[in-house]
Coordinates of C-alpha atoms in Angstrom, one line a residue:
M235 CA -19.1 22.8 -8.1
S236 CA -17.6 23.6 -4.4
I237 CA -20.0 21.7 -2.1
K238 CA -19.3 23.0 1.2
P239 CA -20.8 20.4 4.8
D240 CA -22.7 21.6 7.1
F241 CA -19.8 20.6 9.5
S242 CA -17.5 23.1 9.4
L243 CA -14.0 23.3 10.3
S244 CA -15.4 25.6 13.6
N245 CA -17.8 22.9 14.8
Q246 CA -13.9 20.8 15.0
S247 CA -12.5 23.7 16.8
I248 CA -10.2 25.1 14.3
E249 CA -10.1 28.9 13.2
T250 CA -8.5 30.1 9.8
N251 CA -8.1 33.6 8.3
A252 CA -8.2 31.5 5.0
E253 CA -10.0 31.9 1.8
L254 CA -11.2 27.8 1.8
H255 CA -11.9 25.5 -1.0
W256 CA -14.4 22.8 0.0
N257 CA -15.3 19.6 -1.9
Y258 CA -13.2 20.5 -5.7
G259 CA -14.3 18.6 -8.3
T260 CA -10.5 17.7 -10.7
A261 CA -10.7 19.9 -13.0
Q262 CA -10.8 23.0 -10.9
L263 CA -8.5 21.4 -9.0
V264 CA -6.1 21.1 -11.7
E265 CA -6.5 24.0 -13.3
S266 CA -5.8 25.7 -9.4
A267 CA -2.7 23.4 -9.4
V268 CA -2.0 24.4 -12.3
A269 CA -2.1 28.6 -11.8
N270 CA -0.9 28.3 -9.4
G271 CA 2.4 27.0 -9.9
E272 CA 2.1 23.2 -8.8
G273 CA 2.4 20.8 -12.0
Q274 CA 2.3 20.7 -15.2
L275 CA 0.2 19.6 -18.2
S276 CA 2.0 16.6 -19.7
K277 CA 1.2 16.5 -23.4
H278 CA -2.2 14.2 -22.8
G279 CA -3.0 16.2 -20.4
S280 CA -1.9 15.1 -17.1
L281 CA -0.3 17.0 -14.3
V282 CA 2.8 16.5 -13.8
V283 CA 4.5 17.4 -9.7
K284 CA 7.3 17.5 -8.2
T285 CA 7.9 16.2 -4.4
G286 CA 10.7 17.4 -3.5
A287 CA 13.3 16.0 -1.7
H288 CA 11.0 12.9 0.1
T289 CA 10.4 11.1 -3.1
G290 CA 8.9 8.1 -0.4
R291 CA 7.7 7.9 2.9
S292 CA 9.6 8.6 5.9
A293 CA 9.2 5.9 7.7
K294 CA 11.4 6.7 11.0
D295 CA 9.1 10.2 10.9
K296 CA 5.8 8.2 11.6
F297 CA 4.3 8.9 15.2
I298 CA 0.9 7.1 17.5
V299 CA 0.7 8.8 20.3
K300 CA -0.2 6.5 23.5
D301 CA -2.5 7.6 25.2
D302 CA -5.4 4.7 27.5
E303 CA -6.5 3.8 23.7
T304 CA -3.7 2.8 22.8
R305 CA -1.3 1.7 25.1
D306 CA -2.3 -1.6 25.3
S307 CA -3.8 -2.2 21.9
I308 CA -0.6 -1.0 19.2
W309 CA 1.5 -3.4 19.0
W310 CA 5.0 -1.0 19.3
G311 CA 8.8 -1.1 18.6
K312 CA 10.5 -0.2 15.2
T313 CA 7.2 -0.4 13.4
N314 CA 4.9 1.8 16.1
V315 CA 6.4 4.5 17.7
P316 CA 4.9 6.1 20.3
M317 CA 4.7 10.1 21.2
E318 CA 3.7 11.6 23.8
P319 CA 0.3 13.4 24.1
E320 CA 2.4 16.2 25.6
H321 CA 4.4 16.4 22.5
F322 CA 0.9 15.8 20.4
A323 CA -0.1 18.7 22.1
A324 CA 2.1 21.0 21.4
L325 CA 3.0 20.1 17.6
K326 CA -1.7 20.2 17.4
E327 CA -0.7 24.1 18.8
D328 CA 1.3 24.6 16.1
F329 CA -1.0 22.3 13.4
F330 CA -3.3 25.0 14.2
A331 CA -1.1 28.2 14.7
A332 CA -0.7 27.4 11.1
V333 CA -2.7 26.4 9.8
K334 CA -5.3 29.3 11.6
D335 CA -2.5 31.9 8.8
K336 CA -3.1 30.3 5.2
S337 CA -4.6 32.4 2.6
E338 CA -5.7 29.1 0.9
L339 CA -6.3 26.0 1.9
Y340 CA -8.3 23.1 -0.3
V341 CA -10.0 20.8 2.2
A342 CA -11.9 17.3 1.2
D343 CA -14.9 15.2 2.2
L344 CA -14.5 11.4 2.2
Y345 CA -14.6 7.7 2.1
G346 CA -12.2 5.5 3.1
G347 CA -14.1 2.3 2.8
S348 CA -16.1 0.8 -0.3
Q349 CA -18.3 -1.3 1.3
A350 CA -20.7 1.4 3.8
E351 CA -21.4 -0.6 7.0
N352 CA -17.4 -0.8 7.4
R353 CA -15.8 2.7 6.0
V354 CA -15.4 6.1 8.3
N355 CA -15.5 9.2 7.0
V356 CA -12.7 11.0 6.7
R357 CA -11.4 15.0 6.1
V358 CA -8.2 16.3 4.6
I359 CA -7.0 20.3 4.8
N360 CA -4.2 21.1 2.7
E361 CA -2.5 23.6 1.3
L362 CA -1.2 21.9 -1.4
V363 CA -4.1 21.2 -4.6
W364 CA -2.1 19.0 -6.7
H365 CA -2.1 17.2 -2.8
N366 CA -5.9 17.4 -2.2
L367 CA -6.5 16.8 -5.8
F368 CA -4.2 13.4 -4.9
I369 CA -6.0 12.5 -1.9
R370 CA -9.8 13.0 -4.4
T371 CA -8.1 10.8 -6.5
L372 CA -6.9 7.6 -4.2
L373 CA -10.0 8.0 -1.3
V374 CA -13.4 6.4 -1.8
R375 CA -15.8 9.8 -3.0
P376 CA -19.8 10.5 -1.8
E377 CA -21.9 10.9 -4.0
A378 CA -22.9 15.4 -4.5
S379 CA -25.8 14.6 -2.0
E380 CA -24.1 13.1 0.8
L381 CA -21.6 15.6 0.6
A382 CA -23.5 19.2 2.4
G383 CA -24.1 15.8 5.7
L384 CA -21.1 14.0 5.7
I385 CA -19.3 14.3 9.2
P386 CA -15.5 14.0 9.2
E387 CA -15.2 11.1 11.9
Y388 CA -11.4 11.5 11.6
T389 CA -8.9 14.9 10.1
I390 CA -5.8 14.8 8.4
I391 CA -4.0 18.0 8.1
D392 CA -1.0 18.0 6.0
L393 CA 1.8 20.7 5.5
P394 CA 4.4 20.3 3.7
S395 CA 6.1 23.7 4.9
F396 CA 5.1 22.8 8.6
R397 CA 8.6 22.1 10.2
A398 CA 8.7 20.0 13.5
D399 CA 10.9 20.9 16.4
S400 CA 12.4 17.5 17.3
E401 CA 12.3 19.3 21.0
R402 CA 8.7 20.3 21.6
H403 CA 7.1 17.4 20.1
G404 CA 9.4 14.6 20.4
C405 CA 9.8 14.0 16.7
R406 CA 13.3 13.1 15.3
S407 CA 14.0 15.4 12.7
E408 CA 11.4 18.2 11.1
T409 CA 9.5 15.7 9.9
V410 CA 6.0 14.3 11.3
I411 CA 3.1 11.7 10.8
A412 CA 1.9 12.1 13.7
V413 CA -1.3 9.8 14.7
N414 CA -4.1 10.1 17.6
F415 CA -6.1 7.0 17.3
T416 CA -8.0 9.4 20.4
E417 CA -8.3 12.5 19.3
K418 CA -9.4 11.3 15.4
L419 CA -6.3 13.5 14.7
I420 CA -3.2 12.9 11.9
L421 CA -1.3 15.8 11.9
I422 CA 0.9 15.1 8.6
G423 CA 4.2 17.0 9.0
G424 CA 7.4 19.1 6.2
T425 CA 7.3 16.2 4.1
K426 CA 5.4 16.8 0.2
Y427 CA 5.1 13.7 -0.9
A428 CA 0.9 12.5 -0.7
G429 CA 1.6 8.2 0.3
E430 CA 1.9 9.7 3.3
M431 CA -1.9 10.6 3.2
K432 CA -2.8 7.4 1.9
K433 CA -1.6 5.4 4.2
S434 CA -2.1 7.2 6.9
V435 CA -5.6 6.6 6.2
F436 CA -4.0 1.8 5.6
G437 CA -3.0 2.5 9.0
L438 CA -6.2 4.5 10.5
L439 CA -8.6 0.6 8.6
N440 CA -5.9 -1.5 9.7
Y441 CA -6.3 -0.3 13.0
L442 CA -9.9 -0.2 13.7
L443 CA -11.1 -3.4 11.3
P444 CA -10.4 -6.0 13.7
Q445 CA -12.3 -4.9 16.0
K446 CA -15.2 -6.0 13.6
G447 CA -13.4 -9.7 12.9
I448 CA -12.8 -7.7 9.4
M449 CA -9.5 -8.5 7.8
P450 CA -8.0 -5.5 6.0
M451 CA -5.1 -5.9 3.9
H452 CA -2.2 -4.7 1.9
C453 CA -3.3 -6.9 -1.6
S454 CA -5.0 -5.4 -4.7
A455 CA -7.9 -8.1 -5.6
N456 CA -9.6 -8.9 -8.7
I457 CA -12.2 -11.0 -9.5
S458 CA -12.7 -13.6 -12.9
E459 CA -15.6 -14.0 -15.6
E460 CA -16.7 -16.6 -14.2
G461 CA -16.5 -14.3 -10.5
E462 CA -13.9 -16.1 -8.8
T463 CA -11.7 -13.0 -6.5
A464 CA -8.7 -13.0 -6.2
I465 CA -5.8 -11.4 -3.7
F466 CA -2.0 -11.2 -3.9
F467 CA -0.5 -10.1 -0.8
G468 CA 2.8 -7.7 -1.0
L469 CA 4.8 -5.1 -0.7
S470 CA 5.2 -2.1 -2.8
G471 CA 7.0 -2.7 -6.1
T472 CA 5.9 -6.9 -5.4
G473 CA 3.4 -6.9 -8.8
K474 CA 0.5 -6.1 -6.5
T475 CA -0.5 -2.9 -9.8
T476 CA 0.6 -4.2 -12.8
L477 CA -0.1 -8.3 -12.1
S478 CA -3.9 -7.3 -10.6
A479 CA -4.6 -4.7 -14.1
D480 CA -5.4 -7.8 -16.5
A481 CA -7.0 -6.5 -18.8
S482 CA -9.5 -10.6 -19.3
R483 CA -10.6 -9.8 -15.0
T484 CA -12.6 -6.9 -12.9
L485 CA -10.1 -5.3 -11.3
I486 CA -11.6 -4.4 -7.2
G487 CA -8.8 -2.2 -6.8
D488 CA -4.4 -2.4 -6.1
D489 CA -3.4 -1.8 -2.5
E490 CA -5.4 -1.9 0.5
H491 CA -8.7 -4.3 1.1
G492 CA -11.0 -5.3 3.7
W493 CA -12.3 -9.0 3.4
S494 CA -15.9 -9.5 5.6
D495 CA -17.9 -12.1 6.0
E496 CA -19.8 -11.0 2.7
A497 CA -16.5 -9.4 -0.2
V498 CA -14.0 -7.5 -0.3
F499 CA -14.4 -4.2 -0.6
N500 CA -11.3 -2.0 -1.7
F501 CA -10.8 0.7 0.8
E502 CA -9.9 3.4 -2.3
G503 CA -11.3 4.7 -4.9
G504 CA -7.9 5.4 -7.0
C505 CA -5.3 3.3 -7.7
Y506 CA -1.3 4.3 -7.1
A507 CA 0.9 3.1 -9.6
K508 CA 4.5 3.0 -10.1
M509 CA 5.6 4.8 -12.9
I510 CA 9.7 3.7 -13.6
S511 CA 9.8 1.9 -16.8
L512 CA 7.3 1.1 -17.1
S513 CA 5.8 0.3 -21.1
E514 CA 2.9 0.3 -22.8
E515 CA 3.6 -3.0 -24.6
A516 CA 3.9 -4.8 -21.1
E517 CA 1.3 -2.8 -18.2
P518 CA -0.9 -1.4 -21.0
E519 CA -3.8 -0.5 -18.2
I520 CA -2.4 1.9 -16.0
Y521 CA 0.6 2.9 -19.6
A522 CA -3.2 4.4 -20.7
T523 CA -3.8 6.2 -17.3
T524 CA -0.5 8.8 -17.9
R525 CA -2.5 9.9 -21.3
R526 CA -5.9 11.6 -18.9
F527 CA -6.9 14.3 -17.8
G528 CA -7.2 13.2 -14.0
T529 CA -3.5 12.5 -13.2
V530 CA -1.3 12.5 -11.3
L531 CA 2.1 11.5 -12.5
E532 CA 5.1 12.2 -9.4
N533 CA 8.6 13.0 -10.3
V534 CA 8.4 11.1 -13.8
V535 CA 11.1 13.6 -15.6
M536 CA 8.7 15.6 -18.4
D537 CA 10.2 17.5 -21.2
E538 CA 9.6 21.1 -20.9
E539 CA 8.7 21.4 -24.2
T540 CA 7.7 19.3 -26.6
R541 CA 5.4 17.9 -22.8
E542 CA 6.6 14.6 -23.4
L543 CA 6.9 11.9 -20.5
D544 CA 9.7 9.7 -20.2
F545 CA 9.4 6.7 -17.7
D546 CA 13.0 5.1 -18.6
D547 CA 14.7 8.6 -16.3
N548 CA 14.3 8.6 -12.8
S549 CA 17.2 11.2 -12.6
L550 CA 14.1 13.0 -10.4
A551 CA 13.2 10.3 -8.3
E552 CA 13.4 6.0 -8.5
N553 CA 9.7 5.9 -7.0
T554 CA 8.2 8.1 -9.2
R555 CA 4.0 7.6 -9.2
G556 CA 1.2 7.4 -10.5
A557 CA -2.9 8.8 -8.9
Y558 CA -5.3 8.2 -11.2
P559 CA -9.2 7.2 -10.1
I560 CA -9.8 2.8 -10.5
D561 CA -12.0 4.0 -13.3
Y562 CA -9.6 5.1 -15.6
I563 CA -8.5 1.1 -16.4
P564 CA -11.5 -0.1 -18.0
N565 CA -12.1 -3.5 -16.4
A566 CA -12.7 -2.3 -13.2
S567 CA -15.3 -2.6 -10.5
K568 CA -18.5 0.0 -11.1
D569 CA -19.0 -0.7 -7.1
N570 CA -15.2 -1.0 -5.2
L571 CA -16.2 -4.5 -4.3
G572 CA -17.0 -8.5 -5.0
P573 CA -17.2 -11.8 -3.5
V574 CA -14.9 -13.1 -1.8
P575 CA -12.0 -15.0 -2.5
K576 CA -11.0 -18.0 -4.2
N577 CA -7.4 -18.0 -4.3
V578 CA -5.0 -15.2 -2.4
I579 CA -1.5 -15.6 -3.7
M580 CA 1.7 -14.3 -1.7
L581 CA 3.8 -11.4 -3.7
T582 CA 7.5 -11.2 -2.5
A583 CA 10.6 -10.3 -4.2
D584 CA 13.1 -12.7 -3.6
A585 CA 16.4 -10.7 -3.9
F586 CA 18.2 -14.0 -3.2
G587 CA 16.6 -15.5 -5.9
V588 CA 16.0 -19.1 -4.5
L589 CA 12.4 -18.7 -4.5
P590 CA 10.4 -20.1 -7.6
P591 CA 8.9 -18.1 -9.1
I592 CA 5.5 -20.2 -7.8
S593 CA 4.1 -22.8 -4.6
R594 CA 1.3 -24.3 -3.0
L595 CA 1.4 -23.5 0.8
T596 CA -1.2 -25.4 2.9
P597 CA -3.3 -23.0 5.2
D598 CA -0.4 -23.6 7.7
Q599 CA 2.2 -22.4 6.0
A600 CA -0.2 -18.6 4.6
M601 CA 0.1 -18.0 8.0
Y602 CA 3.5 -18.4 8.4
H603 CA 4.6 -17.1 4.9
F604 CA 1.5 -14.1 5.6
L605 CA 3.8 -13.0 9.2
S606 CA 6.7 -13.8 7.8
G607 CA 6.5 -11.1 4.6
Y608 CA 9.6 -12.1 3.4
T609 CA 10.5 -9.9 0.1
A610 CA 12.7 -7.2 -0.8
K611 CA 12.7 -2.8 0.1
V612 CA 12.6 -2.2 -3.2
A613 CA 14.4 1.5 -4.2
G614 CA 12.6 4.0 -3.6
T615 CA 9.9 3.6 -2.0
E616 CA 11.3 4.5 1.6
I617 CA 14.1 7.5 1.8
G618 CA 17.3 5.5 2.0
V619 CA 16.8 2.7 0.4
T620 CA 18.5 2.7 -2.9
E621 CA 18.0 -1.1 -4.0
P622 CA 16.8 -4.5 -3.1
E623 CA 17.7 -5.6 -0.1
A624 CA 16.4 -8.7 2.1
T625 CA 13.5 -8.0 5.0
F626 CA 11.0 -8.9 6.6
S627 CA 7.6 -6.6 6.7
T628 CA 5.1 -8.7 8.6
C629 CA 1.4 -9.7 7.4
F630 CA 3.1 -7.6 3.5
G631 CA 2.8 -4.6 4.9
G632 CA 4.9 -4.2 8.6
P633 CA 4.5 -0.3 8.2
F634 CA 1.0 0.1 8.3
M635 CA 0.2 -2.4 10.5
P636 CA -1.4 -1.0 14.8
R637 CA -1.7 -4.3 15.8
H638 CA 0.3 -7.1 16.8
P639 CA 0.3 -9.2 13.9
S640 CA -0.9 -12.7 15.2
V641 CA -3.8 -10.4 15.2
Y642 CA -4.1 -10.6 11.6
G643 CA -2.5 -13.4 11.1
N644 CA -5.2 -15.2 12.4
L645 CA -7.8 -13.3 11.2
L646 CA -6.3 -14.5 8.1
K647 CA -6.4 -17.8 8.8
E648 CA -10.0 -18.2 10.5
R649 CA -11.3 -16.8 6.9
I650 CA -8.9 -19.4 4.8
A651 CA -10.8 -22.4 7.0
K652 CA -14.2 -20.6 6.1
G653 CA -13.6 -20.0 2.8
G654 CA -11.6 -23.4 1.4
V655 CA -9.1 -20.8 -0.6
T656 CA -6.3 -22.1 -2.1
C657 CA -2.8 -20.4 -1.3
W658 CA 0.2 -19.6 -3.7
L659 CA 3.6 -17.9 -3.0
V660 CA 4.4 -16.0 -6.1
N661 CA 8.7 -14.9 -7.0
T662 CA 8.8 -12.0 -8.9
G663 CA 12.8 -11.1 -7.8
W664 CA 15.2 -12.8 -9.1
T665 CA 16.0 -15.8 -10.8
G666 CA 19.6 -17.2 -11.5
G667 CA 21.6 -15.9 -8.3
K668 CA 21.1 -13.0 -6.6
Y669 CA 20.2 -9.9 -7.1
G670 CA 22.7 -8.4 -8.2
T671 CA 23.8 -11.6 -10.5
G672 CA 20.5 -13.3 -11.2
N673 CA 17.7 -11.0 -13.2
R674 CA 14.4 -10.5 -12.0
M675 CA 11.8 -13.0 -13.2
P676 CA 10.4 -12.4 -16.5
I677 CA 7.0 -11.3 -16.1
K678 CA 5.1 -12.8 -18.6
D679 CA 6.6 -16.4 -17.1
T680 CA 4.9 -14.4 -13.7
R681 CA 1.6 -13.9 -15.9
A682 CA 1.1 -17.3 -17.1
L683 CA 1.3 -19.2 -14.3
L684 CA -0.7 -16.7 -11.7
N685 CA -3.4 -17.8 -14.9
A686 CA -2.9 -21.9 -14.4
A687 CA -3.1 -21.2 -10.2
L688 CA -6.4 -19.2 -10.0
D689 CA -7.9 -21.1 -13.5
G690 CA -7.7 -23.8 -12.0
S691 CA -5.8 -26.1 -14.2
L692 CA -2.1 -25.3 -12.0
N693 CA -4.2 -27.8 -9.7
S694 CA -3.4 -30.7 -12.0
V695 CA -0.1 -30.4 -12.8
D696 CA 2.2 -32.3 -10.7
F697 CA 4.4 -31.4 -7.6
R698 CA 7.0 -31.8 -5.8
T699 CA 7.4 -30.8 -2.0
D700 CA 10.3 -28.3 -2.0
E701 CA 12.7 -29.7 0.8
N702 CA 14.2 -26.0 1.9
F703 CA 11.3 -24.8 2.3
G704 CA 8.4 -27.9 2.3
F705 CA 5.7 -26.3 0.1
E706 CA 4.8 -27.6 -3.2
V707 CA 6.8 -26.1 -6.4
P708 CA 5.2 -27.3 -9.8
V709 CA 7.7 -29.5 -11.8
S710 CA 6.0 -28.2 -15.7
V711 CA 3.5 -26.4 -16.5
P712 CA 2.7 -26.4 -20.1
G713 CA 3.9 -22.9 -21.9
V714 CA 6.3 -22.3 -19.0
E715 CA 9.8 -23.8 -19.7
A716 CA 10.3 -26.0 -17.1
G717 CA 14.3 -24.7 -16.1
I718 CA 12.7 -22.0 -14.1
L719 CA 10.6 -24.0 -12.0
D720 CA 13.4 -25.0 -10.0
P721 CA 15.5 -22.5 -8.6
R722 CA 18.9 -24.0 -8.3
S723 CA 18.9 -25.3 -11.7
T724 CA 18.8 -22.0 -13.3
W725 CA 22.1 -20.5 -11.0
A726 CA 25.9 -21.9 -12.4
D727 CA 27.0 -23.3 -9.9
G728 CA 24.4 -25.2 -7.2
A729 CA 26.8 -25.2 -4.7
A730 CA 25.6 -21.5 -3.8
Y731 CA 22.9 -21.8 -4.2
D732 CA 22.0 -24.2 -2.0
E733 CA 24.7 -22.1 0.1
M734 CA 22.7 -19.0 -0.5
A735 CA 18.0 -20.9 0.4
E736 CA 21.0 -22.6 3.6
K737 CA 21.3 -18.9 4.2
L738 CA 17.9 -17.4 3.7
V739 CA 15.7 -19.9 5.7
G740 CA 17.9 -19.5 8.5
L741 CA 16.5 -16.0 8.5
F742 CA 13.4 -17.3 8.1
V743 CA 13.9 -19.0 11.7
D744 CA 15.3 -16.2 13.3
N745 CA 12.8 -13.6 12.2
F746 CA 9.6 -16.3 13.1
A747 CA 10.8 -16.0 16.6
Q748 CA 9.1 -13.1 17.5
F749 CA 5.6 -14.9 16.9
A750 CA 6.1 -18.5 18.0
D751 CA 4.9 -17.8 21.4
H752 CA 1.1 -16.5 19.5
V753 CA 0.7 -18.5 17.0
D754 CA -1.1 -22.9 16.7
Q755 CA 1.0 -25.4 17.7
S756 CA 0.2 -26.3 13.7
V757 CA 1.2 -23.1 12.3
L758 CA 5.2 -23.9 14.7
D759 CA 4.9 -27.0 12.4
A760 CA 5.0 -25.9 9.1
A761 CA 7.3 -23.7 10.7
L762 CA 11.0 -23.5 8.9
K763 CA 13.8 -25.4 10.5
A764 CA 17.5 -24.7 10.7
A765 CA 18.9 -26.9 9.1

């Protein structure tokens, strides 16, 4: 079924000779993608596609137009790179010319945000069918009765076949992601990686919501049987999706949320999980989605004859992904929202093998670690990253935060104070040595520690104060080997641990210098100090 809205492309001054496919449903899009040769069905019905050369975000090819709207509101730098208005005008002209010449286009009208009063209407125009299925899966899908009257507030045009001209368009390469907040238009060209659309909407909400006093977050979220919400901050690969997909808890969402006075609400209507090394035993809920019609699997290797999937094969990409509707997770929230949180968990993949598996933070320490955003870039999530490397990504989502980090940090601190929230730092990275020497933290121990934190029992055990980082670390937890709680004891060479810990503290200190003038004295007092 195709539902054409009253507000057409011509109302947006977008002219095209293409046959327009409006607001197709999942079955129509899957059928069209297969018919067009864009993908193949796996043995169990999921759609398997390849993204070609771009298997992750093209972070260095993203730009924001610098004009009167954004000049003083964007945190300009390596992440938020300016594009001149005249360059965007040329890019828009060439994009619109490309749109006009297409033979077919797929258009979806969607919502960014599940809480009605805090969402935006987003129109997405695609030349690839599977891209349209992807974004329809990832964003919030309006009811059929709402579609005819929807008027887009923001528009995304995604043309993988478009080739940018670095001189004419003021960009870096033939790939471009250009965001214009004044014209409410996002142009994506030269990449088949569908995640660019998803993250563009995230960046949009991260810009808009703080003006309303709402905290936008790069996090997953779920709810206990008692109705207590937990949120999990973390970059890709740190465990947001895996740890929030807990059969004993109700899932709000796996990646992007807002924290208003009334609720934690999902920005999306789907999940985008890493598929590499996926196993039914370790992640049964996510594994089950790969055997569902409507799931889109990116760069997952499939046997051409049997159509069986091989999740351990990284020959196409390390960053293999699956996009599926959130209701494919059996315990997902019907409304994609829940109460304000009781616990905040900050996930980090410590490539140095220094941090303990779990630590309890004061509110000031929480703001410090939130602004620091220490983790490791995990192989494949960005072009050129082939193995984990230590990095600081402010707010656990620096690439997607248009405003100054202190805006988000202060919002977090205010909301923690209002709700009496308990904050935890959880290391899902390495233990027993740095990356290359130690081992990845056992997921069973991470889950056991998280369960104890979330049910409140962890608050009743004995804690020690970590001599390097100042936060509280449990001494022993039932069901968890005590040795793993003391990182130094897991290293074969204690002196080597001390040296590595000192190095990491120094990196924290150097990184936080950029925020020192933007935080309260209490946060400065909680900050790490160089040896």
